[in-house]
mmCIF file of C-alpha atoms in Angstrom:
data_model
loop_
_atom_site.group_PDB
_atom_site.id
_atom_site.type_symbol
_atom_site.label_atom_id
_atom_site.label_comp_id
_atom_site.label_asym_id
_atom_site.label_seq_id
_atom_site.Cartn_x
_atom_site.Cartn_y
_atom_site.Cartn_z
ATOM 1 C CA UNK A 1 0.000 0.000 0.000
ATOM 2 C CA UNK A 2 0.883 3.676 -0.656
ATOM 3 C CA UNK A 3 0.019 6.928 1.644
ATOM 4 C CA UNK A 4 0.518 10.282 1.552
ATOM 5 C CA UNK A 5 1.716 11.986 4.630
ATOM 6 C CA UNK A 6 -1.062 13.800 4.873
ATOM 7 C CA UNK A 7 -4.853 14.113 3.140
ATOM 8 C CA UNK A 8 -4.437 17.601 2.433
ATOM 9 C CA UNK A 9 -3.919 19.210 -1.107
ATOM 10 C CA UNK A 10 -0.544 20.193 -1.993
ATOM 11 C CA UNK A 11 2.651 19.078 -3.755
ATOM 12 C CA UNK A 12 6.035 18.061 -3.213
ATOM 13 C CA UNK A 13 4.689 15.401 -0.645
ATOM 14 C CA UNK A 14 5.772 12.340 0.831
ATOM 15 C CA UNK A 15 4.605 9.139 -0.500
ATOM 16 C CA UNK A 16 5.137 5.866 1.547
ATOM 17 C CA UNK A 17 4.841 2.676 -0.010
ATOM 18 C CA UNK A 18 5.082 -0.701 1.933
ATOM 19 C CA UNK A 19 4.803 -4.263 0.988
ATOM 20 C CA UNK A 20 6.801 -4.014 -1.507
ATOM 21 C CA UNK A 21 8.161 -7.514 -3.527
ATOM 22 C CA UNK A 22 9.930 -8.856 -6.320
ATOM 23 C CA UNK A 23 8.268 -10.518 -9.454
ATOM 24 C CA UNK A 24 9.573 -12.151 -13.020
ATOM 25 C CA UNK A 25 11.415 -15.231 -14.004
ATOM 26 C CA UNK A 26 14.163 -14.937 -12.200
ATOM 27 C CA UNK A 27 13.193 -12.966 -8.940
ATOM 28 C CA UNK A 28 14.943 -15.791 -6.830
ATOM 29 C CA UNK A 29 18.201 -14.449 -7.507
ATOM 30 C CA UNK A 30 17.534 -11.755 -5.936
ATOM 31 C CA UNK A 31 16.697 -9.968 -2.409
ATOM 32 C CA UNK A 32 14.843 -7.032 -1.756
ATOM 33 C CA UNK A 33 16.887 -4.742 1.032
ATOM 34 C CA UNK A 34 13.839 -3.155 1.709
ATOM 35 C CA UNK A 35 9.907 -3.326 1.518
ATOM 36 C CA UNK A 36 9.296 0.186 2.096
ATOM 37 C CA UNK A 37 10.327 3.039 -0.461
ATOM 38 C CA UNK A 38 9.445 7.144 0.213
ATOM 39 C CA UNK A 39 9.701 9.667 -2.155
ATOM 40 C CA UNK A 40 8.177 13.504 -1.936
ATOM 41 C CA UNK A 41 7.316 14.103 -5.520
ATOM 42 C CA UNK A 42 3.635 13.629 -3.949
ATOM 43 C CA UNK A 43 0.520 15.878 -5.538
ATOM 44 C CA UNK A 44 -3.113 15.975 -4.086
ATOM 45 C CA UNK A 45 -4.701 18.191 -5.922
ATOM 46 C CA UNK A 46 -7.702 19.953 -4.939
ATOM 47 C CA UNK A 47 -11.487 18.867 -5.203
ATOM 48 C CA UNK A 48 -14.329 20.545 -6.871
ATOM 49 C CA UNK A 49 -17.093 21.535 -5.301
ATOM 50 C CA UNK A 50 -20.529 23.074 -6.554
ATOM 51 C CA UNK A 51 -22.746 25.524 -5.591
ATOM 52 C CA UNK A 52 -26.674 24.030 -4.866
ATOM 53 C CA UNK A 53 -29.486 26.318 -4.427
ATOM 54 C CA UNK A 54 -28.355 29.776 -5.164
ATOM 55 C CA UNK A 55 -30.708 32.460 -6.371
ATOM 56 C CA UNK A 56 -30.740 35.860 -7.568
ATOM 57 C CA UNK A 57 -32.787 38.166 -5.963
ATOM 58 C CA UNK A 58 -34.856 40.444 -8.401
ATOM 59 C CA UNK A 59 -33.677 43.714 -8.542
ATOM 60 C CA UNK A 60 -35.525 47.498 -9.438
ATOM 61 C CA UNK A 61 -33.500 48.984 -12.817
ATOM 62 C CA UNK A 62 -30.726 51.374 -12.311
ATOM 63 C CA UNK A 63 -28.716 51.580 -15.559
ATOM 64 C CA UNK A 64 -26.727 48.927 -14.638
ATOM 65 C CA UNK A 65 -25.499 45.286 -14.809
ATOM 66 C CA UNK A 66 -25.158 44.450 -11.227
ATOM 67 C CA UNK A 67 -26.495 42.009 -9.387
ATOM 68 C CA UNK A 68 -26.854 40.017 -6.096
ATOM 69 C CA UNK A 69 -27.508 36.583 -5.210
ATOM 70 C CA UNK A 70 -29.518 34.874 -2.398
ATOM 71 C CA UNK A 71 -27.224 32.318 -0.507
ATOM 72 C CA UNK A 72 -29.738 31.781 2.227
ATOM 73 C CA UNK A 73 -30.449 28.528 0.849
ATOM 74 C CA UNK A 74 -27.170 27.496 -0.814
ATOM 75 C CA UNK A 75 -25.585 24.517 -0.024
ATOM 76 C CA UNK A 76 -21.834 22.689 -1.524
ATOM 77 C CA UNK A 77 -21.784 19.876 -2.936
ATOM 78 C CA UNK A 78 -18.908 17.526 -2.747
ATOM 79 C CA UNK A 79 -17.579 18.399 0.573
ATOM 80 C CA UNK A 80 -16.021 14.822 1.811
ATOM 81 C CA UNK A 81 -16.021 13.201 5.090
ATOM 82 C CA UNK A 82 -16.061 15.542 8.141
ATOM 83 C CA UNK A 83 -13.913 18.189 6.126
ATOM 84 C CA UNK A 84 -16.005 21.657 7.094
ATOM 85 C CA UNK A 85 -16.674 23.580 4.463
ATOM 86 C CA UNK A 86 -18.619 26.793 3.638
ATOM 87 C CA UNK A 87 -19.411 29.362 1.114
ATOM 88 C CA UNK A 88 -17.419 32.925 1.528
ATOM 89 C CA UNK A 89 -19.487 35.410 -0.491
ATOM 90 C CA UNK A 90 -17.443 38.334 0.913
ATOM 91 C CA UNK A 91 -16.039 39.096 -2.141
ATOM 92 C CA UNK A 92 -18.231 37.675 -4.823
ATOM 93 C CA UNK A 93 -19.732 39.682 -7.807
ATOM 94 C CA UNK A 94 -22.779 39.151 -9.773
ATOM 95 C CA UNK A 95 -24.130 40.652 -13.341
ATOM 96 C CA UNK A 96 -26.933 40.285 -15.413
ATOM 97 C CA UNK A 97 -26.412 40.303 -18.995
ATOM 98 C CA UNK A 98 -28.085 43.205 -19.737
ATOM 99 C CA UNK A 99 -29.310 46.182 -17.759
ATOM 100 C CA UNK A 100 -32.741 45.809 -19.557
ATOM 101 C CA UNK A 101 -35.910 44.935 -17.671
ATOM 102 C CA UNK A 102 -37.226 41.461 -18.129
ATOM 103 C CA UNK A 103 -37.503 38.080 -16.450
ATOM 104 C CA UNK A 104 -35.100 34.879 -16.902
ATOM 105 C CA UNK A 105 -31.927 37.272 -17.736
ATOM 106 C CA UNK A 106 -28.738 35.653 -17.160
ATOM 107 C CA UNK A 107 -26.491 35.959 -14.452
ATOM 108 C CA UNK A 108 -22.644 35.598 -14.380
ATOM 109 C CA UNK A 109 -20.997 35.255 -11.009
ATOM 110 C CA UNK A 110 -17.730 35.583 -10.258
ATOM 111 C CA UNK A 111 -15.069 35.233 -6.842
ATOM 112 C CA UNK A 112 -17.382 33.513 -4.581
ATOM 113 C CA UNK A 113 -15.443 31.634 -2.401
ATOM 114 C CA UNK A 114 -14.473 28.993 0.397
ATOM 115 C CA UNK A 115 -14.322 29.137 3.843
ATOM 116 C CA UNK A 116 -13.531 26.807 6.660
ATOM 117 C CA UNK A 117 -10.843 24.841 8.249
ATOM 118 C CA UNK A 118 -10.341 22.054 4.813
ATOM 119 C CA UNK A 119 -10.991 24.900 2.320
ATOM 120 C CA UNK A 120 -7.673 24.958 1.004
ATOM 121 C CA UNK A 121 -8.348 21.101 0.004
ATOM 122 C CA UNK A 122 -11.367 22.495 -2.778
ATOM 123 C CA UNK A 123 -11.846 24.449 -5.381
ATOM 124 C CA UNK A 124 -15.445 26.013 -6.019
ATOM 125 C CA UNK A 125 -17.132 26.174 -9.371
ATOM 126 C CA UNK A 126 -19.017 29.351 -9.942
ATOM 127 C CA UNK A 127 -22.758 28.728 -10.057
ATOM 128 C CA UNK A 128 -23.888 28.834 -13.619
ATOM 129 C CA UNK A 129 -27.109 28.509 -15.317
ATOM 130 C CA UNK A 130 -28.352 31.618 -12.883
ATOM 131 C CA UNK A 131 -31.344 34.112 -14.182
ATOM 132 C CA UNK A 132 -33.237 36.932 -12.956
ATOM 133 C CA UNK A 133 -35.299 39.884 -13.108
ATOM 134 C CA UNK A 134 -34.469 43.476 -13.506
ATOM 135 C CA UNK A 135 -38.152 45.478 -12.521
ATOM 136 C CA UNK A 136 -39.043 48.581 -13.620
ATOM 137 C CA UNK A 137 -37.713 51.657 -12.172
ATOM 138 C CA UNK A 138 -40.420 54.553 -10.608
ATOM 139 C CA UNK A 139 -40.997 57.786 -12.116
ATOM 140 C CA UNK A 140 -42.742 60.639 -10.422
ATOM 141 C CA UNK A 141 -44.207 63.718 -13.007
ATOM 142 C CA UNK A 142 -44.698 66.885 -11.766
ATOM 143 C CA UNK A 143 -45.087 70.188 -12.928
ATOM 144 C CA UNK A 144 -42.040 73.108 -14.112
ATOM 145 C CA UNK A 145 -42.269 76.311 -15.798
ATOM 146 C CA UNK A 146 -45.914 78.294 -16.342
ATOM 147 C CA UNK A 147 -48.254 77.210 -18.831
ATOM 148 C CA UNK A 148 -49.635 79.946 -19.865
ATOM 149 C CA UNK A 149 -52.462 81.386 -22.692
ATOM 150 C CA UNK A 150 -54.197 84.763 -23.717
ATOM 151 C CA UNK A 151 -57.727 84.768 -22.332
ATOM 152 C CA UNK A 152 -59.535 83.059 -24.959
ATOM 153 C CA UNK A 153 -62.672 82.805 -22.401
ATOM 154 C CA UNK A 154 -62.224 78.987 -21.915
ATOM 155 C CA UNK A 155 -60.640 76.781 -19.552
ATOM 156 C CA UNK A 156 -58.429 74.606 -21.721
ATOM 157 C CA UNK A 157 -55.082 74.334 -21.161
ATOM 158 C CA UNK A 158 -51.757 72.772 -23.842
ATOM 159 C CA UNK A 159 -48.789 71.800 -21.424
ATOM 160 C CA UNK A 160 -45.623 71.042 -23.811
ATOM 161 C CA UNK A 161 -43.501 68.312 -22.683
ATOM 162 C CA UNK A 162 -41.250 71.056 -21.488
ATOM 163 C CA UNK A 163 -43.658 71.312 -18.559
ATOM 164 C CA UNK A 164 -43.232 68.396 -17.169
ATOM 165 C CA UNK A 165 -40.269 67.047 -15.037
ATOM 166 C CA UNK A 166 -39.361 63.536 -13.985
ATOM 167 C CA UNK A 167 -37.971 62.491 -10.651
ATOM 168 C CA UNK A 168 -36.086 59.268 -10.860
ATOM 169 C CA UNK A 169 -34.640 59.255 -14.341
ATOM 170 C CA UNK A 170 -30.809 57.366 -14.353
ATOM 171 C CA UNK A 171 -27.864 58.631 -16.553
ATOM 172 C CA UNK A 172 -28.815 59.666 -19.899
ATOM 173 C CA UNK A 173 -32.051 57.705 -20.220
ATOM 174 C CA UNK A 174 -34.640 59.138 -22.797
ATOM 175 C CA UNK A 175 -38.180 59.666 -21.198
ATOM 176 C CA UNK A 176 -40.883 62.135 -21.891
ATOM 177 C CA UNK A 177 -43.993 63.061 -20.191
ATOM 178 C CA UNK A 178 -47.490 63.303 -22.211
ATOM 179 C CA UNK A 179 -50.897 63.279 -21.775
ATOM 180 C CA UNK A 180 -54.205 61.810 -23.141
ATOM 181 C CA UNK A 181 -56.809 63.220 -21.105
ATOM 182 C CA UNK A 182 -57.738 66.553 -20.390
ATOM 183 C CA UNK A 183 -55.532 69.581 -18.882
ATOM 184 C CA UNK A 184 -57.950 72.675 -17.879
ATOM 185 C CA UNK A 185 -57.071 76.315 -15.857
ATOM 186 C CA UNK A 186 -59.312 76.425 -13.186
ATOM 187 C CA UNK A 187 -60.584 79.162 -14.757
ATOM 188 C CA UNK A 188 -61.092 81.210 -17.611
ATOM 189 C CA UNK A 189 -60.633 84.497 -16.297
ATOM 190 C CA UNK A 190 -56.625 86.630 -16.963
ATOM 191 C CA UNK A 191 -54.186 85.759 -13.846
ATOM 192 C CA UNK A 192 -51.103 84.123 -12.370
ATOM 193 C CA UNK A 193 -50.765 81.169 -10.037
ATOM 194 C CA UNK A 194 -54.003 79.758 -11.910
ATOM 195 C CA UNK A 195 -54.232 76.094 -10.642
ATOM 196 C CA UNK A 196 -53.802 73.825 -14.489
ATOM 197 C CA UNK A 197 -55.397 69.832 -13.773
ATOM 198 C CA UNK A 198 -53.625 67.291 -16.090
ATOM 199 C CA UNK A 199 -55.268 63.687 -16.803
ATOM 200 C CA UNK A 200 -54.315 60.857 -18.503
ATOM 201 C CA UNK A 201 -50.146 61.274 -18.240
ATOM 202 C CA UNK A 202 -47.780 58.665 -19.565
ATOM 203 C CA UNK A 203 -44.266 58.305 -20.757
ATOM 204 C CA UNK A 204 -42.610 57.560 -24.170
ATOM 205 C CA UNK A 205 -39.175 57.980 -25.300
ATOM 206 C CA UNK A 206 -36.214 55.219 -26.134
ATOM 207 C CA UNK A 207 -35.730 54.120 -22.301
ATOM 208 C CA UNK A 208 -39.835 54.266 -20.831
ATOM 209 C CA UNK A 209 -39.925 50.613 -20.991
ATOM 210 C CA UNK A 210 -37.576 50.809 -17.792
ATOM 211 C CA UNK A 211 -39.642 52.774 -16.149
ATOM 212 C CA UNK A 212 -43.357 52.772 -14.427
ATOM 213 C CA UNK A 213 -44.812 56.189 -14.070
ATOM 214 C CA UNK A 214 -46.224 56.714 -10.658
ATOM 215 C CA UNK A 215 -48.822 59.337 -11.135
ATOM 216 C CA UNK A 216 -50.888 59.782 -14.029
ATOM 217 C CA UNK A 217 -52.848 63.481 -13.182
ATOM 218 C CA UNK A 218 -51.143 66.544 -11.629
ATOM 219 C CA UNK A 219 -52.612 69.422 -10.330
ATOM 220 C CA UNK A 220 -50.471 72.451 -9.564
ATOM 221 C CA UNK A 221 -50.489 76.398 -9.550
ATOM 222 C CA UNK A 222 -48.350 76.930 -13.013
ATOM 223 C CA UNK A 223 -50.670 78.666 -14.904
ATOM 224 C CA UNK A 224 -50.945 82.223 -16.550
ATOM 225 C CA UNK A 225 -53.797 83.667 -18.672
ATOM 226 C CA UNK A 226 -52.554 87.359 -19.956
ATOM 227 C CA UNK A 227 -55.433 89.363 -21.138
ATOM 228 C CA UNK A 228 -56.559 89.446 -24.627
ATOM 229 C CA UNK A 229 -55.384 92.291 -26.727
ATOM 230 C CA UNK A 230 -58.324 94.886 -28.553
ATOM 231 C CA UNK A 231 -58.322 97.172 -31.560
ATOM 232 C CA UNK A 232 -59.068 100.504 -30.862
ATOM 233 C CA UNK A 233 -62.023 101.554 -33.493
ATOM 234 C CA UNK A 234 -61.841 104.933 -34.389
ATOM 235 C CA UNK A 235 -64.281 107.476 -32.583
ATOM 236 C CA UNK A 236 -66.544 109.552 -34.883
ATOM 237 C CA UNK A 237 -66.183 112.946 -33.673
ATOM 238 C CA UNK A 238 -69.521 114.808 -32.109
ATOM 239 C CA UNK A 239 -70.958 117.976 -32.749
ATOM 240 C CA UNK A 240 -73.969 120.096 -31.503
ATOM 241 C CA UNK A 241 -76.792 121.363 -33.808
ATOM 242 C CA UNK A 242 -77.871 124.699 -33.089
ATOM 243 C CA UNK A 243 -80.612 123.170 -30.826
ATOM 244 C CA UNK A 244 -78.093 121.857 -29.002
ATOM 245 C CA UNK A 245 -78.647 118.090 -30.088
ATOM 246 C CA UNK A 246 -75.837 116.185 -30.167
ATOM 247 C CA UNK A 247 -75.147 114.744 -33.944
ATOM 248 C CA UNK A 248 -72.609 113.024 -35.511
ATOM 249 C CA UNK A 249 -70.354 115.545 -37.538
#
């Protein structure tokens, strides 16, 4: 038999072999000094373990890639014996393949590691095969600049996109604010500070399908009605008849 002078992983170790004999035709002419031999050319190398049971945990968009995993459940596989083993996630990374919303995106992860007293004696394979889901991110519209008119003696109001501001937007997403319902002045007389309703907002633009918008109406003192300008007609001038009547001259 051979053994190793000790279980661990390493190299350069001593090997023991006992028992050892002579064979072939003409072994009998011979004599064996020794049954044991040594040497230290000796490798153990390391065993693999897996990773069983890790998840991603679903994440809100923020223009990025990263991502983090849920090792509450996650378990090694190959540990032998009594060796003690355990994940180290101290260091670990974890990134979706895109920074898109969507379900069943895939997941790379990268340095998570070993811990415990026979670590040094494994090697962990990454997990692989991990997906997960990037949700969309929350808008909030409100209101910026005055939306103003000349007195046209209704209540209607036309916000531009210009009025309306997003809290919440990442980087250099695109996303504008519209509206399909109504947007009305409380009312239809000339002033400042006139309080403008908007129904019916959404949001359009190359990055909206990140996002969910929050609020759909606003209400807000933003709006100005200036007075409607008038022609002056000309006056006709007046003159008195000898009676004293007033008549057009």
């Amino acid at each position: 038999s051979g053994n190793y002078n000790d279980p661990n992983a390493g190299s350069n170790k001593t090997v023991t072999v006992n028992g050892l004999a002579l064979s072939g035709s003409s072994a009998s002419n011979y004599q064996l000094l020794s049954t044991t031999a040594s040497y230290t050319d000796g490798v153990i190398t390391p065993a693999t373990l897996t990773v069983s049971n890790a998840a991603v945990n679903a994440k809100v968009y923020n223009a990025a890639t990263n991502a983090t995993l849920d090792l509450s459940s996650a378990t090694l596989t190959g540990v032998l014996g009594s060796d003690v083993g355990t994940l180290n996630s101290a260091n670990y990374s974890a990134y979706f393949a895109s920074v898109n919303v969507g379900s069943s995106l895939p997941v790379t992860v990268i340095n998570l590691g070993l811990a415990g007293s026979s670590s040094s004696n494994y090697t962990l394979t990454q997990p692989s095969g991990l997906t997960g889901s990037i949700t969309p991110a929350p808008l909030s519209a409100d209101f910026t600049g005055t939306i103003g008119k000349v007195y046209d003696k209704t209540t209607t109001a036309t916000p531009a996109t210009y009025n309306f501001a997003l809290t919440g937007l990442y980087g250099s997403d695109v996303v504008n604010t519209y509206y399909s319902g109504s947007a009305t002045y409380g009312t239809v007389n000339a002033g400042t500070n006139i309080t403008v309703n908007v129904n019916g907002l959404y949001i359009a633009g190359s990055s909206a399908s990140t996002y969910q918008l929050m609020n759909t109406a606003l209400n807000g003192h933003v709006g100005t009605i200036t007075p409607a300008g008038l022609a002056s007609a000309g006056l006709r001038e007046h003159s008195k008849t000898k009676n004293g009547s007033d008549c057009a001259g």
